[in-house]
Amino acid sequence: MDLSCSEVIHNFLHNRMFMMSEAQRTMMRTHGVLVGRVLLGLLFLVAGYNKLTGDGGVSGFAGMLTNMNIPAAMLVAWVVVLIEIVGGAMLILGYRVGLAAGVLSVFLLLTVLLVHNPMKDASQMTQALKNLSILGGLLYAIAYGPGQGWKVTK
């Protein structure tokens, strides 16, 4: 199918070229939600694992929190690692997705307010927006649950 540039633009604007059939939508509801849920979970699982095993481990992460004047930094560091690893694993497995996404949402909001607050430091805007975008994905997970694809059930 050879289309001119104006035809591609016209089709795009009129949503013809990129419309999905009902079968394709069903496939996306099954497999797309699964892939999205796994990718969201992987982000948190890897972040928690890296805090646990990376340079300085949890102590190094706690030191960074101390430098940011976060009280009880070592306790907070362990709570963050636990939330990221367990919450990420729950999303990947599709187990209690609403609970996991809810806890991770609160965690992200606190991260934006306390760590990546662009009102305190303008250079943190990209990190804040990234976290708010991830929050959007978590809100989808809360609203739609684990989806119809593979998941661990109770």
mmCIF file of C-alpha atoms in Angstrom:
data_model
loop_
_atom_site.group_PDB
_atom_site.id
_atom_site.type_symbol
_atom_site.label_atom_id
_atom_site.label_comp_id
_atom_site.label_asym_id
_atom_site.label_seq_id
_atom_site.Cartn_x
_atom_site.Cartn_y
_atom_site.Cartn_z
ATOM 1 C CA MET A 1 0.000 0.000 0.000
ATOM 2 C CA ASP A 2 1.742 3.122 -1.254
ATOM 3 C CA LEU A 3 0.273 6.291 0.267
ATOM 4 C CA SER A 4 1.305 9.867 -0.247
ATOM 5 C CA CYS A 5 2.289 11.929 2.756
ATOM 6 C CA SER A 6 -1.008 13.842 2.683
ATOM 7 C CA GLU A 7 -2.955 10.545 2.538
ATOM 8 C CA VAL A 8 -1.048 9.199 5.559
ATOM 9 C CA ILE A 9 -1.782 12.382 7.479
ATOM 10 C CA HIS A 10 -5.426 12.313 6.403
ATOM 11 C CA ASN A 11 -5.800 8.649 7.438
ATOM 12 C CA PHE A 12 -4.050 9.296 10.734
ATOM 13 C CA LEU A 13 -6.252 12.271 11.536
ATOM 14 C CA HIS A 14 -9.347 10.313 10.639
ATOM 15 C CA ASN A 15 -8.164 7.281 12.620
ATOM 16 C CA ARG A 16 -8.591 4.820 9.732
ATOM 17 C CA MET A 17 -5.102 3.431 9.368
ATOM 18 C CA PHE A 18 -4.612 2.807 13.090
ATOM 19 C CA MET A 19 -8.044 1.534 14.081
ATOM 20 C CA MET A 20 -8.097 -1.919 15.616
ATOM 21 C CA SER A 21 -10.676 -4.559 14.898
ATOM 22 C CA GLU A 22 -12.646 -5.986 17.802
ATOM 23 C CA ALA A 23 -10.458 -9.114 17.708
ATOM 24 C CA GLN A 24 -7.325 -6.952 17.962
ATOM 25 C CA ARG A 25 -8.825 -5.018 20.892
ATOM 26 C CA THR A 26 -9.602 -8.288 22.656
ATOM 27 C CA MET A 27 -6.033 -9.447 22.073
ATOM 28 C CA MET A 28 -4.707 -6.155 23.528
ATOM 29 C CA ARG A 29 -6.996 -6.475 26.554
ATOM 30 C CA THR A 30 -5.536 -9.920 27.160
ATOM 31 C CA HIS A 31 -1.898 -9.622 26.145
ATOM 32 C CA GLY A 32 -1.328 -5.854 26.167
ATOM 33 C CA VAL A 33 -2.500 -5.490 29.754
ATOM 34 C CA LEU A 34 -0.290 -8.427 30.762
ATOM 35 C CA VAL A 35 2.785 -6.921 29.084
ATOM 36 C CA GLY A 36 2.068 -3.480 30.566
ATOM 37 C CA ARG A 37 1.595 -4.933 34.048
ATOM 38 C CA VAL A 38 4.836 -6.939 33.799
ATOM 39 C CA LEU A 39 6.798 -3.910 32.559
ATOM 40 C CA LEU A 40 5.474 -1.719 35.388
ATOM 41 C CA GLY A 41 6.322 -4.407 37.927
ATOM 42 C CA LEU A 42 9.769 -4.979 36.442
ATOM 43 C CA LEU A 43 10.625 -1.303 36.879
ATOM 44 C CA PHE A 44 9.972 -1.488 40.629
ATOM 45 C CA LEU A 45 11.478 -4.951 41.125
ATOM 46 C CA VAL A 46 14.753 -3.958 39.453
ATOM 47 C CA ALA A 47 14.882 -0.608 41.294
ATOM 48 C CA GLY A 48 14.454 -2.349 44.656
ATOM 49 C CA TYR A 49 16.978 -5.056 43.782
ATOM 50 C CA ASN A 50 19.525 -2.423 42.736
ATOM 51 C CA LYS A 51 19.067 -0.557 46.027
ATOM 52 C CA LEU A 52 19.623 -3.829 47.847
ATOM 53 C CA THR A 53 22.699 -4.991 45.922
ATOM 54 C CA GLY A 54 24.131 -1.877 44.259
ATOM 55 C CA ASP A 55 27.009 0.350 45.376
ATOM 56 C CA GLY A 56 26.799 0.589 49.142
ATOM 57 C CA GLY A 57 23.628 -1.483 49.242
ATOM 58 C CA VAL A 58 20.819 -0.322 51.489
ATOM 59 C CA SER A 59 23.331 1.572 53.659
ATOM 60 C CA GLY A 60 24.426 3.629 50.657
ATOM 61 C CA PHE A 61 20.798 4.388 49.793
ATOM 62 C CA ALA A 62 20.133 5.316 53.439
ATOM 63 C CA GLY A 63 23.127 7.667 53.306
ATOM 64 C CA MET A 64 21.602 9.423 50.306
ATOM 65 C CA LEU A 65 18.321 9.758 52.215
ATOM 66 C CA THR A 66 20.192 11.163 55.220
ATOM 67 C CA ASN A 67 21.786 13.788 52.963
ATOM 68 C CA MET A 68 18.263 14.767 51.886
ATOM 69 C CA ASN A 69 17.248 15.228 55.548
ATOM 70 C CA ILE A 70 14.848 12.269 55.472
ATOM 71 C CA PRO A 71 14.347 11.152 59.087
ATOM 72 C CA ALA A 72 14.987 7.517 60.107
ATOM 73 C CA ALA A 73 16.837 7.053 56.831
ATOM 74 C CA MET A 74 17.859 3.413 57.379
ATOM 75 C CA LEU A 75 14.297 2.392 58.249
ATOM 76 C CA VAL A 76 12.923 4.346 55.282
ATOM 77 C CA ALA A 77 15.524 2.742 52.992
ATOM 78 C CA TRP A 78 14.466 -0.773 53.991
ATOM 79 C CA VAL A 79 10.768 0.108 53.643
ATOM 80 C CA VAL A 80 11.421 1.485 50.141
ATOM 81 C CA VAL A 81 13.335 -1.662 49.117
ATOM 82 C CA LEU A 82 10.538 -3.858 50.485
ATOM 83 C CA ILE A 83 7.802 -1.846 48.749
ATOM 84 C CA GLU A 84 9.632 -1.861 45.419
ATOM 85 C CA ILE A 85 10.546 -5.559 45.421
ATOM 86 C CA VAL A 86 7.285 -6.940 46.811
ATOM 87 C CA GLY A 87 5.061 -4.463 44.953
ATOM 88 C CA GLY A 88 6.897 -5.087 41.688
ATOM 89 C CA ALA A 89 6.664 -8.856 42.109
ATOM 90 C CA MET A 90 2.943 -8.630 42.875
ATOM 91 C CA LEU A 91 2.348 -6.640 39.683
ATOM 92 C CA ILE A 92 4.378 -9.093 37.594
ATOM 93 C CA LEU A 93 2.514 -12.059 39.049
ATOM 94 C CA GLY A 94 -0.871 -10.364 38.805
ATOM 95 C CA TYR A 95 -1.500 -11.026 42.489
ATOM 96 C CA ARG A 96 -3.530 -8.403 44.407
ATOM 97 C CA VAL A 97 -2.753 -5.886 41.676
ATOM 98 C CA GLY A 98 -4.985 -3.153 43.114
ATOM 99 C CA LEU A 99 -3.267 -3.328 46.498
ATOM 100 C CA ALA A 100 0.225 -3.390 44.979
ATOM 101 C CA ALA A 101 -0.528 -0.523 42.598
ATOM 102 C CA GLY A 102 -2.139 1.491 45.412
ATOM 103 C CA VAL A 103 0.872 1.159 47.706
ATOM 104 C CA LEU A 104 3.272 1.915 44.836
ATOM 105 C CA SER A 105 1.151 4.970 43.929
ATOM 106 C CA VAL A 106 1.467 6.410 47.425
ATOM 107 C CA PHE A 107 5.194 5.639 47.329
ATOM 108 C CA LEU A 108 5.556 7.507 44.010
ATOM 109 C CA LEU A 109 3.647 10.532 45.277
ATOM 110 C CA LEU A 110 5.874 10.691 48.354
ATOM 111 C CA THR A 111 8.942 10.303 46.125
ATOM 112 C CA VAL A 112 7.842 13.258 43.997
ATOM 113 C CA LEU A 113 7.118 15.415 47.051
ATOM 114 C CA LEU A 114 10.192 14.509 49.103
ATOM 115 C CA VAL A 115 12.891 13.576 46.579
ATOM 116 C CA HIS A 116 12.101 14.801 43.070
ATOM 117 C CA ASN A 117 10.137 17.939 43.913
ATOM 118 C CA PRO A 118 10.492 20.436 41.062
ATOM 119 C CA MET A 119 9.222 23.226 43.322
ATOM 120 C CA LYS A 120 12.282 22.756 45.525
ATOM 121 C CA ASP A 121 14.726 21.996 42.690
ATOM 122 C CA ALA A 122 13.820 22.790 39.074
ATOM 123 C CA SER A 123 16.327 20.216 37.798
ATOM 124 C CA GLN A 124 14.064 17.495 39.222
ATOM 125 C CA MET A 125 11.185 18.247 36.812
ATOM 126 C CA THR A 126 11.932 15.335 34.455
ATOM 127 C CA GLN A 127 12.178 12.841 37.329
ATOM 128 C CA ALA A 128 8.935 14.166 38.818
ATOM 129 C CA LEU A 129 7.123 13.889 35.478
ATOM 130 C CA LYS A 130 8.517 10.373 34.930
ATOM 131 C CA ASN A 131 7.170 9.306 38.303
ATOM 132 C CA LEU A 132 3.805 10.929 37.630
ATOM 133 C CA SER A 133 3.650 9.101 34.273
ATOM 134 C CA ILE A 134 4.336 5.802 36.016
ATOM 135 C CA LEU A 135 1.609 6.759 38.491
ATOM 136 C CA GLY A 136 -0.739 7.003 35.500
ATOM 137 C CA GLY A 137 0.081 3.412 34.591
ATOM 138 C CA LEU A 138 -0.523 2.322 38.177
ATOM 139 C CA LEU A 139 -3.916 4.042 38.152
ATOM 140 C CA TYR A 140 -4.817 1.958 35.102
ATOM 141 C CA ALA A 141 -3.734 -1.149 37.020
ATOM 142 C CA ILE A 142 -5.923 -0.124 39.967
ATOM 143 C CA ALA A 143 -8.902 0.535 37.680
ATOM 144 C CA TYR A 144 -8.604 -2.573 35.479
ATOM 145 C CA GLY A 145 -6.879 -5.072 37.765
ATOM 146 C CA PRO A 146 -4.588 -7.782 36.409
ATOM 147 C CA GLY A 147 -6.410 -8.085 33.082
ATOM 148 C CA GLN A 148 -7.517 -11.242 31.320
ATOM 149 C CA GLY A 149 -4.028 -12.576 30.629
ATOM 150 C CA TRP A 150 -1.894 -14.802 32.840
ATOM 151 C CA LYS A 151 -2.002 -14.088 36.587
ATOM 152 C CA VAL A 152 -1.620 -15.779 39.930
ATOM 153 C CA THR A 153 -5.006 -16.232 41.569
ATOM 154 C CA LYS A 154 -5.885 -16.593 45.218
#
